[in-house]
CSV table of C-alpha atoms (C1' of nucleotides) in Angstrom, one decimal:
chain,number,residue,atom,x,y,z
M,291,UNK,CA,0.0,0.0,0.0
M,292,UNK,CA,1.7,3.0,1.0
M,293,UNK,CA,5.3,3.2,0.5
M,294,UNK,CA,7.3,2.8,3.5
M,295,UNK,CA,7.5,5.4,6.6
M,296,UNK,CA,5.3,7.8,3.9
M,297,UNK,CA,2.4,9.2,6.6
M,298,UNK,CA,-0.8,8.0,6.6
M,299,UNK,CA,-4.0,9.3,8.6
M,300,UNK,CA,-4.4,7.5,12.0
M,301,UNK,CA,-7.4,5.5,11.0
M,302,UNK,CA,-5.7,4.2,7.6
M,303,UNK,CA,-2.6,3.2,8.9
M,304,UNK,CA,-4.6,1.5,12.2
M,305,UNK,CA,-6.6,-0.7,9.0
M,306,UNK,CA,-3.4,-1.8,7.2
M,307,UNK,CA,-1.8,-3.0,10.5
M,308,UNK,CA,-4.8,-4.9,11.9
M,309,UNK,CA,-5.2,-6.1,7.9
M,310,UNK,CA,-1.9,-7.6,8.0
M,311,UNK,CA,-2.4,-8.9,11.6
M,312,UNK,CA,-5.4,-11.0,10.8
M,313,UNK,CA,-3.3,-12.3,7.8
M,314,UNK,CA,0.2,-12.9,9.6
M,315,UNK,CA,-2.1,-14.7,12.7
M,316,UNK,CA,-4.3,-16.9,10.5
M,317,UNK,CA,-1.4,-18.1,8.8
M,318,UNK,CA,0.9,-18.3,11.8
M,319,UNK,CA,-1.5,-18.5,14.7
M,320,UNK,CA,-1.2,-16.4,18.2
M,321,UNK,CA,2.8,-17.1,18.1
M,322,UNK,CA,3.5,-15.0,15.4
M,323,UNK,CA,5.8,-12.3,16.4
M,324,UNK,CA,5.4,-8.5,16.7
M,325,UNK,CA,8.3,-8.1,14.3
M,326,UNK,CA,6.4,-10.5,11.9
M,327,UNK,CA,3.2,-8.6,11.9
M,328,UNK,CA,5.0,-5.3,11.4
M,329,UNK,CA,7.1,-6.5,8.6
M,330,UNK,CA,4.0,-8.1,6.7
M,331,UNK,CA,1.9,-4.4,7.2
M,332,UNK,CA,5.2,-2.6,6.0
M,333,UNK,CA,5.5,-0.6,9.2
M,334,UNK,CA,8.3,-0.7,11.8
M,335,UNK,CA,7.4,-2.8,14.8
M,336,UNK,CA,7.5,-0.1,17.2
M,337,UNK,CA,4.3,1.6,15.7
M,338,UNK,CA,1.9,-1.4,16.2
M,339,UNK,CA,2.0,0.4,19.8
M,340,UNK,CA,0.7,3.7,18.6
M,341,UNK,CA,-2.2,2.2,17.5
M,342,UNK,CA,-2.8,-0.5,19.9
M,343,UNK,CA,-1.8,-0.9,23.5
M,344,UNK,CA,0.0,-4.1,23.2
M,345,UNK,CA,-0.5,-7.8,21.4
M,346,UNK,CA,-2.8,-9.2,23.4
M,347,UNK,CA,-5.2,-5.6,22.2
M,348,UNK,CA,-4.5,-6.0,18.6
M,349,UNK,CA,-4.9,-9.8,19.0
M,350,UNK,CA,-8.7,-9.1,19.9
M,351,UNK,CA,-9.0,-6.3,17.4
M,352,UNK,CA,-7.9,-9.1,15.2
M,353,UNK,CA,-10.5,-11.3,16.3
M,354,UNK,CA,-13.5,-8.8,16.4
M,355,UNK,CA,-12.6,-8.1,12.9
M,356,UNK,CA,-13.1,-11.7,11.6
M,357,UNK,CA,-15.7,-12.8,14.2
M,358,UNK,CA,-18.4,-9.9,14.8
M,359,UNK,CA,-21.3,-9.6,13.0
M,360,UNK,CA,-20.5,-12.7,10.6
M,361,UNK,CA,-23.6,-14.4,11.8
M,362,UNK,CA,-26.2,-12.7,9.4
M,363,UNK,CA,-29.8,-11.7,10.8
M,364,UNK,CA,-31.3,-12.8,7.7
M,365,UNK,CA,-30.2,-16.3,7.6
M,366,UNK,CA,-32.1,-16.7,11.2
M,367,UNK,CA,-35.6,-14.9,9.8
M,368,UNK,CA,-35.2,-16.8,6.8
M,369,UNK,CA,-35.0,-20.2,8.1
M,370,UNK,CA,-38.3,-19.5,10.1
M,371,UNK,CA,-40.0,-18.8,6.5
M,372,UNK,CA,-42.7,-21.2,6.4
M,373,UNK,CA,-43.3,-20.3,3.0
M,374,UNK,CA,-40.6,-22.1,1.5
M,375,UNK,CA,-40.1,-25.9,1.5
M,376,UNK,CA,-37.5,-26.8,4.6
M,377,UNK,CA,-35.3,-28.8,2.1
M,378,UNK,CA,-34.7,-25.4,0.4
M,379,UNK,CA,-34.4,-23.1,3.4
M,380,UNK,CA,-32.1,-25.6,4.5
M,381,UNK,CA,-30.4,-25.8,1.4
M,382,UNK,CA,-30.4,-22.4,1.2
M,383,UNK,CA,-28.5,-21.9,5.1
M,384,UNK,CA,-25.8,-23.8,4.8
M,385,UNK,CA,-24.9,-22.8,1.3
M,386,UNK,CA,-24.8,-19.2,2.7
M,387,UNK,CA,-23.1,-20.2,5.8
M,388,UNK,CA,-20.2,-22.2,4.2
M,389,UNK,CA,-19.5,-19.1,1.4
M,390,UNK,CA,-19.7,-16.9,4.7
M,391,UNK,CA,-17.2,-19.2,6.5
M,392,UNK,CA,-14.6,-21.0,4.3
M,393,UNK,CA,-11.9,-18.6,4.1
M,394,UNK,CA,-8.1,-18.6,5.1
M,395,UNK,CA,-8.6,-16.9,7.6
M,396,UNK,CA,-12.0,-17.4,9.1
M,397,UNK,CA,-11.5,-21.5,9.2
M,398,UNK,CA,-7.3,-21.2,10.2
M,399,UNK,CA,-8.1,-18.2,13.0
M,400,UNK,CA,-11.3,-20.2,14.8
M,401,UNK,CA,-9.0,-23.2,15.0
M,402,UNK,CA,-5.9,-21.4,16.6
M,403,UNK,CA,-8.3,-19.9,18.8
M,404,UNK,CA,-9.8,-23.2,20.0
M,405,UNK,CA,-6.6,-24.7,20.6
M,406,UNK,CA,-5.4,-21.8,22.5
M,407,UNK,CA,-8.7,-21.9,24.8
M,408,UNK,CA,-10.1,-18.5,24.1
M,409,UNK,CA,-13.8,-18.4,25.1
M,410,UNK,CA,-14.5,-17.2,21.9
M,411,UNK,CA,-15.1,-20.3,20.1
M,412,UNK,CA,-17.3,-21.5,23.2
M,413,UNK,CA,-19.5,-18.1,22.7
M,414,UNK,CA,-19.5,-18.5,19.2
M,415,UNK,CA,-21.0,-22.1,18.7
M,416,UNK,CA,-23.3,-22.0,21.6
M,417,UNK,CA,-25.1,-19.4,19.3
M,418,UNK,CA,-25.0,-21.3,16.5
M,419,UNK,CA,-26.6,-23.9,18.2
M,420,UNK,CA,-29.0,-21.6,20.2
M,421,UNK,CA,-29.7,-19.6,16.8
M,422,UNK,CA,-29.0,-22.1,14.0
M,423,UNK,CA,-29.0,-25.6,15.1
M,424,UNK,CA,-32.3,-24.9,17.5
M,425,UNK,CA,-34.5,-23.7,15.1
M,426,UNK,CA,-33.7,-25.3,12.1
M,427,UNK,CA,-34.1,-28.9,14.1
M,428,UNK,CA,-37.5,-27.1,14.9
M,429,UNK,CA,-38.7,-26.0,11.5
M,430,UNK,CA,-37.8,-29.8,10.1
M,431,UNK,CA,-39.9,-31.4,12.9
M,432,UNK,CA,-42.7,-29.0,12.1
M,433,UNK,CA,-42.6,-30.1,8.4
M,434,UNK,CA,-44.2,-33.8,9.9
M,435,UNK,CA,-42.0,-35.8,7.1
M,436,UNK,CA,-38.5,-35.8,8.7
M,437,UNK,CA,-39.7,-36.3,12.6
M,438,UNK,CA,-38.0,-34.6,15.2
M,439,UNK,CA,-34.1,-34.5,14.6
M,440,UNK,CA,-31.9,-34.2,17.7
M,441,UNK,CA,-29.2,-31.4,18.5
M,442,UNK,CA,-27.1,-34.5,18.0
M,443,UNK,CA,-27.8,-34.9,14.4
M,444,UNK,CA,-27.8,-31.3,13.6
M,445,UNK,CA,-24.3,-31.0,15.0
M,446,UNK,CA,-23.2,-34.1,12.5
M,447,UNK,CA,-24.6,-32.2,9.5
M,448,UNK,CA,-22.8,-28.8,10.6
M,449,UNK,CA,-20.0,-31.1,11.1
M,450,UNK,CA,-19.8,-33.1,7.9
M,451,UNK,CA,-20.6,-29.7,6.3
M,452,UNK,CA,-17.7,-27.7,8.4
M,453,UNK,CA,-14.8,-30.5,7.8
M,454,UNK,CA,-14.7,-29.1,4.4
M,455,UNK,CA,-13.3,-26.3,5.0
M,456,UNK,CA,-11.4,-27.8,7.9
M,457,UNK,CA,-9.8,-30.1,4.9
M,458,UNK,CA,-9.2,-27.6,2.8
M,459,UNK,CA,-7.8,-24.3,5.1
M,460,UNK,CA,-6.2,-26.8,7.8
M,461,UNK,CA,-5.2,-29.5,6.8
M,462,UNK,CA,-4.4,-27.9,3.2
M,463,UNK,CA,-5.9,-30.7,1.0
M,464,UNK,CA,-7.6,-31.1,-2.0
M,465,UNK,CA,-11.3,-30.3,-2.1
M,466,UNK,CA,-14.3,-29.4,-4.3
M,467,UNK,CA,-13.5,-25.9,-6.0
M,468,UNK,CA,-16.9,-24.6,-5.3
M,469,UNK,CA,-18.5,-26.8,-2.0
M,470,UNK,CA,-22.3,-25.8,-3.1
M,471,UNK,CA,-22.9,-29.1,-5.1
M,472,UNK,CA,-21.2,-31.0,-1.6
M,473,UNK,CA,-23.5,-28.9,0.4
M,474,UNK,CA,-26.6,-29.9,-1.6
M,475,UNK,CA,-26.0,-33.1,-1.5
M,476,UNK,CA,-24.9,-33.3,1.8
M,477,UNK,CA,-28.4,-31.6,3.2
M,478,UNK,CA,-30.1,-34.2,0.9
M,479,UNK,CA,-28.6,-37.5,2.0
M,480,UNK,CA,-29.3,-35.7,5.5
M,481,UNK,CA,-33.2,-35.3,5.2
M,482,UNK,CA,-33.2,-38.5,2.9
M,483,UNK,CA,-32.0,-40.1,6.0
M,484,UNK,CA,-33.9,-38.4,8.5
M,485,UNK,CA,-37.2,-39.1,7.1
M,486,UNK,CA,-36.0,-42.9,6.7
M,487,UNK,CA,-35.2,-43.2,9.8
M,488,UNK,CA,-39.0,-41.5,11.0
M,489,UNK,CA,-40.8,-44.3,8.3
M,490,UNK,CA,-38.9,-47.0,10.7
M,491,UNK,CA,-40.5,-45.3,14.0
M,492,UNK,CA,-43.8,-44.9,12.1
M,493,UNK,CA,-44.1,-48.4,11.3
M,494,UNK,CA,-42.8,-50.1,14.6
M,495,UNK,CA,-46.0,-47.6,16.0
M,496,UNK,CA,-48.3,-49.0,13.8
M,497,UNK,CA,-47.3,-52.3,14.4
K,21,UNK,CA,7.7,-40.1,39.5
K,22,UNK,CA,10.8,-40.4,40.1
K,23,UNK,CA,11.9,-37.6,42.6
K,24,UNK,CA,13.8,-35.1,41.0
K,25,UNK,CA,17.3,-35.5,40.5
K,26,UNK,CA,17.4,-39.6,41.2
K,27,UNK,CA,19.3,-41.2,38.6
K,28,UNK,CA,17.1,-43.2,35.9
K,29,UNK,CA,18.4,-45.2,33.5
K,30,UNK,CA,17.8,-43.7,30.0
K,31,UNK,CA,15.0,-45.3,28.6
K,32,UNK,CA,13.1,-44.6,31.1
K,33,UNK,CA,13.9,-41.3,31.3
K,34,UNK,CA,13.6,-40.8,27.4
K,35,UNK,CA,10.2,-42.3,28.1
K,36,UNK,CA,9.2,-40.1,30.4
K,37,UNK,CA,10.2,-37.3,28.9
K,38,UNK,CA,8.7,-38.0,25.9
K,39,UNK,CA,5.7,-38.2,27.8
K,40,UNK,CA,5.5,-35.0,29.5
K,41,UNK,CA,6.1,-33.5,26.0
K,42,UNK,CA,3.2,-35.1,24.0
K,43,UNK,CA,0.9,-34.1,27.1
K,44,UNK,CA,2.1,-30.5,26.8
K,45,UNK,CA,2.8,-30.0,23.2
K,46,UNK,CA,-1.1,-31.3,23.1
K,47,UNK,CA,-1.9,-28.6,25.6
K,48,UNK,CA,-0.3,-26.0,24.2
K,49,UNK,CA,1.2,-26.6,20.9
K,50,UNK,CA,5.0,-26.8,19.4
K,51,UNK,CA,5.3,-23.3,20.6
K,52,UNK,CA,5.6,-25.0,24.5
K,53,UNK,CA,8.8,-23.8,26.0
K,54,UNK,CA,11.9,-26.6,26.6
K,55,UNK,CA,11.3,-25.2,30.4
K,56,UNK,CA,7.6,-25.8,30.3
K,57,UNK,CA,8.1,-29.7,28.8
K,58,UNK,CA,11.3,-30.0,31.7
K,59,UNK,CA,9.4,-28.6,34.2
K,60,UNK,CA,6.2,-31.1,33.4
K,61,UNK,CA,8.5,-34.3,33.3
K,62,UNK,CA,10.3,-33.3,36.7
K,63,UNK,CA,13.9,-32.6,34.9
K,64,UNK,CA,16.0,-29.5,34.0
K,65,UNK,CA,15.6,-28.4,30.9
K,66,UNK,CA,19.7,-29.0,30.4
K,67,UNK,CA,18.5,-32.8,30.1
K,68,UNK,CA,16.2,-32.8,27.2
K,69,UNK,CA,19.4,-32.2,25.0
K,70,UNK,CA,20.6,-34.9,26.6
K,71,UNK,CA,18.4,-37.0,25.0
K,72,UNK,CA,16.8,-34.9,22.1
K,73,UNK,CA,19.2,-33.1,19.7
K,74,UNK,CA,16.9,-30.3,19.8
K,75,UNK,CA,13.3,-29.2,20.5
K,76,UNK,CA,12.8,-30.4,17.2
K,77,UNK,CA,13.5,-33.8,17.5
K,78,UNK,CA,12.1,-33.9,20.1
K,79,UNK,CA,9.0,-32.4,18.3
K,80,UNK,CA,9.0,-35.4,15.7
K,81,UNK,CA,9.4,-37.9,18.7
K,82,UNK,CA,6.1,-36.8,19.3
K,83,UNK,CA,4.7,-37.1,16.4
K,84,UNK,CA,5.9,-40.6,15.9
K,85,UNK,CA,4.6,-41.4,19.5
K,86,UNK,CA,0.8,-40.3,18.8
K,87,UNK,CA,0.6,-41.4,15.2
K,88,UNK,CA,2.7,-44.1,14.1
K,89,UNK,CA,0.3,-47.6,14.1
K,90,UNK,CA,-2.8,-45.6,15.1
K,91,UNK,CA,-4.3,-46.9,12.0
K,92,UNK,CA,-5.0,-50.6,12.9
K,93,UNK,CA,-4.6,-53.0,10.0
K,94,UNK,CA,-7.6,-55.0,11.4
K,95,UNK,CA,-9.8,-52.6,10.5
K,96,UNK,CA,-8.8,-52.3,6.7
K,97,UNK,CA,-9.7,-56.0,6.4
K,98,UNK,CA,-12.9,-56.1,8.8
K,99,UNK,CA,-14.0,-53.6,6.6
K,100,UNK,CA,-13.7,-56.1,3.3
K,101,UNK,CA,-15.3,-59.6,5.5
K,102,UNK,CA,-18.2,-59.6,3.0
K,103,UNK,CA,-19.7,-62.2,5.3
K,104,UNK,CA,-20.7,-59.0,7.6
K,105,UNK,CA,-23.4,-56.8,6.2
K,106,UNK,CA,-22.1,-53.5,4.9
K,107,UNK,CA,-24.0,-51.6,7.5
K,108,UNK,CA,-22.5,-53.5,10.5
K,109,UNK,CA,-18.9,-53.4,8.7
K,110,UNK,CA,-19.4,-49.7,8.9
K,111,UNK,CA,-20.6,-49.2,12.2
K,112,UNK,CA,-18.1,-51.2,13.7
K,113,UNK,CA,-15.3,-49.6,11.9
K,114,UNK,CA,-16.5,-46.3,12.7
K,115,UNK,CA,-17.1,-47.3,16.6
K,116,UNK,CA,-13.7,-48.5,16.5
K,117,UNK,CA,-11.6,-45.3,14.8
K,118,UNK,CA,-13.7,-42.9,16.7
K,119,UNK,CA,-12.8,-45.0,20.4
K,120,UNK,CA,-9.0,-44.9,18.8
K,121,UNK,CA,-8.5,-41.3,17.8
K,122,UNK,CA,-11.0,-39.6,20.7
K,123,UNK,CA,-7.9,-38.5,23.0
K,124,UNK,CA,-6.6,-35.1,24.1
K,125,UNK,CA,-3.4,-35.7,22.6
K,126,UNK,CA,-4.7,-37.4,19.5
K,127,UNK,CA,-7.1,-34.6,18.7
K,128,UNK,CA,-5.2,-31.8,19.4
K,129,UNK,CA,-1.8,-33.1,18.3
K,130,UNK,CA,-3.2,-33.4,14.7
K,131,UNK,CA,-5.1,-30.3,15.1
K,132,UNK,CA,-1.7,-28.1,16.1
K,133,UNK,CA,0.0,-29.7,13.5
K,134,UNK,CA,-2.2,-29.3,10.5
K,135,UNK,CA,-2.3,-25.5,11.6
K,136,UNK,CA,1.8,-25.4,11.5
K,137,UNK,CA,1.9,-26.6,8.1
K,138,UNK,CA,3.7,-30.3,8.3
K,139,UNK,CA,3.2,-32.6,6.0
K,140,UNK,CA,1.7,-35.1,8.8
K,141,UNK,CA,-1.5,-34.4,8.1
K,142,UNK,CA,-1.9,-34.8,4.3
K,143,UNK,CA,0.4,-38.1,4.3
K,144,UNK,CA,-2.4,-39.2,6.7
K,145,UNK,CA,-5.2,-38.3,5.7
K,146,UNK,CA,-4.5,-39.6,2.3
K,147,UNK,CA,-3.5,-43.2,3.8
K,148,UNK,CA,-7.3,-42.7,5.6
K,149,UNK,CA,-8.7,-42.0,2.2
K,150,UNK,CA,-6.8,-44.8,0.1
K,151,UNK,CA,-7.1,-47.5,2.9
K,152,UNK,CA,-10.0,-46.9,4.5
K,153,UNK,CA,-12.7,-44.2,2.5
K,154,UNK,CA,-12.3,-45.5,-0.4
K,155,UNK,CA,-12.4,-49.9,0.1
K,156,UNK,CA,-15.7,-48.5,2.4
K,157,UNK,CA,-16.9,-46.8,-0.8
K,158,UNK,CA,-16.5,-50.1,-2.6
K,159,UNK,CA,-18.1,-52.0,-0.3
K,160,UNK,CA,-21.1,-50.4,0.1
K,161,UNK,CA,-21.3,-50.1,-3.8
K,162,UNK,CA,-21.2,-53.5,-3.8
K,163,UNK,CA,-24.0,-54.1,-1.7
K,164,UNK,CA,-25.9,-52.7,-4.5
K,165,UNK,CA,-28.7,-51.1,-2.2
K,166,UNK,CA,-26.9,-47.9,-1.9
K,167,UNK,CA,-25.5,-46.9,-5.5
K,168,UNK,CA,-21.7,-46.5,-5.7
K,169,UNK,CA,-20.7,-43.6,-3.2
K,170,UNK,CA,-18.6,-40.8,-4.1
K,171,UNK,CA,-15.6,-40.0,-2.1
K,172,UNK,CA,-16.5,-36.7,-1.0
K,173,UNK,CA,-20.1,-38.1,0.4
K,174,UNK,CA,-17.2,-40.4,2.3
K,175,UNK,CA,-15.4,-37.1,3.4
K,176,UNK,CA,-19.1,-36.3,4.7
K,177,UNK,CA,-19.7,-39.1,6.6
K,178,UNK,CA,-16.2,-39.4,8.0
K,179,UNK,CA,-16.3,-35.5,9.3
K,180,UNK,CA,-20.0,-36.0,10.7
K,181,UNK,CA,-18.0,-38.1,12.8
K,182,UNK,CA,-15.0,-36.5,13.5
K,183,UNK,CA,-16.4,-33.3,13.9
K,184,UNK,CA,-18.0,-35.1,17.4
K,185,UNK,CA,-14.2,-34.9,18.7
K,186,UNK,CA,-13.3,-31.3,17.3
K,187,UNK,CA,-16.2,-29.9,19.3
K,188,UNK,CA,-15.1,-31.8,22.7
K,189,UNK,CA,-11.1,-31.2,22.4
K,190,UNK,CA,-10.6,-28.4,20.4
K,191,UNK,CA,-13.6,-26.4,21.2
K,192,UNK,CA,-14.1,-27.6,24.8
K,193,UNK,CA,-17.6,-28.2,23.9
K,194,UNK,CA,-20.0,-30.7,25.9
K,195,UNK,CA,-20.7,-33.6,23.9
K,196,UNK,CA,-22.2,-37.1,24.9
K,197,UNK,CA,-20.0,-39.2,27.1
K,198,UNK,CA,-19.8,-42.2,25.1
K,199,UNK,CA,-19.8,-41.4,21.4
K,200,UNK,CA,-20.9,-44.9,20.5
K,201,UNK,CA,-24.7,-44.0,20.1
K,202,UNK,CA,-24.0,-40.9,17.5
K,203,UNK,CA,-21.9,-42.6,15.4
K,204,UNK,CA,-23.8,-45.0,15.1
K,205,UNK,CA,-27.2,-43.0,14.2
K,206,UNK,CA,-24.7,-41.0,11.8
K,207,UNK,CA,-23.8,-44.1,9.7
K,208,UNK,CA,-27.7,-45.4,9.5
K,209,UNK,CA,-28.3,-41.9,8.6
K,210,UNK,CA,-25.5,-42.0,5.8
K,211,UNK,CA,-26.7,-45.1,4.5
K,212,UNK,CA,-30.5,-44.4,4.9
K,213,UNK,CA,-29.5,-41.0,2.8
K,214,UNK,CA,-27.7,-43.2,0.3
K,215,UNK,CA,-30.3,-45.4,-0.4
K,216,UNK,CA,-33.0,-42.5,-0.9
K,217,UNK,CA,-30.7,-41.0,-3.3
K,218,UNK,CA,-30.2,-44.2,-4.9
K,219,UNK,CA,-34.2,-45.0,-5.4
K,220,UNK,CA,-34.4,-41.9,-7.3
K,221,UNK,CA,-31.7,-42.8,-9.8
K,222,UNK,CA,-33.3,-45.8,-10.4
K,223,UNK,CA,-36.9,-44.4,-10.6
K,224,UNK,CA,-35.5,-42.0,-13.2
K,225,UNK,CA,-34.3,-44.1,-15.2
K,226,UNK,CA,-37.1,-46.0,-15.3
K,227,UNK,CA,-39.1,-43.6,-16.7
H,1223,DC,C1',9.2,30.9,5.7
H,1224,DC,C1',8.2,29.6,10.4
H,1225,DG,C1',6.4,26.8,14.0
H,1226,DC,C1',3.2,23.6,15.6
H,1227,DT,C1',1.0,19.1,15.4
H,1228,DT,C1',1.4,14.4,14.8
H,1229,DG,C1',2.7,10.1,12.2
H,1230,DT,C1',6.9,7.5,12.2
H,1231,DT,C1',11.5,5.7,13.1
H,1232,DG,C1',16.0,3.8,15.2
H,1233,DA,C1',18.0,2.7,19.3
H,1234,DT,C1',17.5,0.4,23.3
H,1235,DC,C1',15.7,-1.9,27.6
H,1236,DG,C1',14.8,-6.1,30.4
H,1237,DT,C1',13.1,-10.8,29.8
H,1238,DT,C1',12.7,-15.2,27.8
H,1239,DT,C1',14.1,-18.4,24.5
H,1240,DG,C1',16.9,-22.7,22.6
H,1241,DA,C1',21.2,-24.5,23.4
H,1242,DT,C1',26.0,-25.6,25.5
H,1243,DC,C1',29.3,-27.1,28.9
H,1244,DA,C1',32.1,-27.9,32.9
H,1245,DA,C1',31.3,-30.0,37.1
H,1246,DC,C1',28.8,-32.9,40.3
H,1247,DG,C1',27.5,-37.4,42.3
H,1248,DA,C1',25.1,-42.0,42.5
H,1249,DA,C1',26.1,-46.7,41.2
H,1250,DG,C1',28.9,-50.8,40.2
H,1251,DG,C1',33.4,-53.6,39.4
H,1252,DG,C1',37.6,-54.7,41.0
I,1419,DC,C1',38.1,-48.8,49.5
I,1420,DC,C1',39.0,-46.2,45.2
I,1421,DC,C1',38.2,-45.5,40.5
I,1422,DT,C1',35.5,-45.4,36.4
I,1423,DT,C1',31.1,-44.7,34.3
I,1424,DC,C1',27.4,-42.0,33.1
I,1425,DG,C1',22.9,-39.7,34.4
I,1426,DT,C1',22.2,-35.1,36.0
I,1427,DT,C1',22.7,-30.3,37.3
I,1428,DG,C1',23.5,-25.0,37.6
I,1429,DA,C1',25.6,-21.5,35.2
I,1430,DT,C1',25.9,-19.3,31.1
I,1431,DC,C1',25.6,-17.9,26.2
I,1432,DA,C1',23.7,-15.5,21.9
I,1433,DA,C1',19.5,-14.6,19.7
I,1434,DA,C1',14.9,-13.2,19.7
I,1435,DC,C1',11.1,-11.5,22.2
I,1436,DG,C1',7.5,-7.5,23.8
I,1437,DA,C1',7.7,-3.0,24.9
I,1438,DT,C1',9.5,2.0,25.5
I,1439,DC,C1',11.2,6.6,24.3
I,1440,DA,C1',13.7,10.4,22.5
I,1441,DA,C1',14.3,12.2,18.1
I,1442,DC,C1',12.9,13.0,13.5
I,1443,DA,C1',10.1,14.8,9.5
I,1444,DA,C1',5.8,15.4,6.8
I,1445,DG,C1',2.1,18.4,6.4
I,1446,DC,C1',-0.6,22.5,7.6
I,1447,DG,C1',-2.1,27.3,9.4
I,1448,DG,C1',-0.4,31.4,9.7
DNA sequence: CCGCTTGTTGATCGTTTGATCAACGAAGGG
DNA sequence: CCCTTCGTTGATCAAACGATCAACAAGCGG
């Protein structure tokens, strides 16, 4: 960006640094030096502590800047739409919610953070279950074809859903260029399954 | 357990070094100080070197301890006894990896690695995919109930699963005691959702 | 052109890190 | 009993770390 101890107004210079910091710690975790993050933002190490106190600040700067607000509103009004088929507003979610998610440095920064014990992660999931999982078990039991999934089985379609981007940002192996087509078909066999599983109850009730 | 400073002779205290560092490197990852894995094994730090050429070796040690022979060769041929239906073949396989691979160290070892870039993780996770994914794809193929798999609905499966330990030792999350019960309600599920899918293929070509 | 404000730097501090080494001391054979 | 062996330690090193600060210089109002 701009050239190299060339002034910059507080609140640009403050984004480049915090830019790079998100980059250097998704790539490097929590361990990556001050030096690191200073070199990668094209700054000299001692100004990261004009514009923030110490690491540990720009470390949460870092993570309010990939974490807040990535949980959109609409997804949560839109599941609750009873005027579209579940199969499609479930469809719908997740492809949403994995575009949303499978970045560098979303996947590699939520994993570092877990391992290093932050709360965060905690905070983060029990609203996804409280806001995501929740309802959307809700709105497929209220459908009457698929009969009431538990947390349990939400989590494993989050989950077989998620470890694509786990594959592909951690462990750095080869995955479907575009995960929509996975995701379909991954919410299908899901339902397809559910709904299997409810014809079993249905008949041992009957019989 | 031995008080500090008693002479040992050196495999055991290898081994119990060695020990101390897989339970801390899980904890906190390869950035774990040389004091921090000396202090947790009840040595000075001067006597890792004495048996570790450096924090590196010492590093791969670790690896070798938690990884090498996790992948029973049992399994690989349980999994093609076609004298076993395909669905308990599955299950039990699945029951099996999950009870082997559901440890602190295990989980978070292979987590902090895959993050730090080694090429652990791919050389793994491609045996898992050669040996075990893709003879389980076969085999339920073969069954000719469930179509012919693809790998990535595998991949699916396989994270559903996996996912169960992320959220317990990564995330700190609560998840059920004994993991038996989900995994295997995730493989009827799988199979359930395979067979749906495979109906409709059939029906359409019918008509 | 001056002088003030303020974004930026180079030098430097104390601490912690991985690693080395001379010296210590428990054990066993003669 | 002494002497050799070898597991172990405390002291210490150079490098790298997070953090601080006086000094510098770009831009602007006058």
């Amino acid at each position: 960006m701009a050239p190299r101890g060339r002034r910059l107004d507080a609140g640009a210079r403050r984004e480049q640094i915090l830019e790079a910091a998100v980059a250097c710690i998704a790539e490097r975790g929590f361990g990556a030096t001050t030096r690191e993050l200073a070199r990668r933002a094209g700054v000299t190490q001692a100004l990261l502590y004009q514009y923030f106190a110490n690491k540990q600040a720009l470390t949460e700067a870092v993570y309010e800047r990939v974490y807040l607000g990535r949980l959109d509103p609409r997804w949560m009004r839109e599941i609750r739409d009873r005027s579209r088929p579940v199969e499609r507003r479930l469809e719908d979610f997740y492809r949403r919610y994995t575009a949303a998610i499978f970045t560098y440095e979303w996947m590699r920064i939520f994993m570092w953070a877990g391992l290093a014990g932050e709360g965060l992660n905690r905070r983060y999931l029990g609203t996804v279950e409280a806001r995501l999982l929740r309802p959307l078990a809700e709105e497929i039991a209220a459908d009457g074809r698929f009969g009431a999934p538990e947390l349990e089985a939400m989590w494993a379609l989050h989950g077989s859903l998620v470890y694509i981007g786990i594959r592909r940002f951690i462990y750095d192996l080869p995955t479907p260029e575009d995960p929509g087509p996975a995701v379909a078909a991954g919410v299908r066999r899901f339902l397809d399954g559910l709904r299997a599983e409810a014809q079993r109850a249905r008949r041992r009730r009957l019989r």
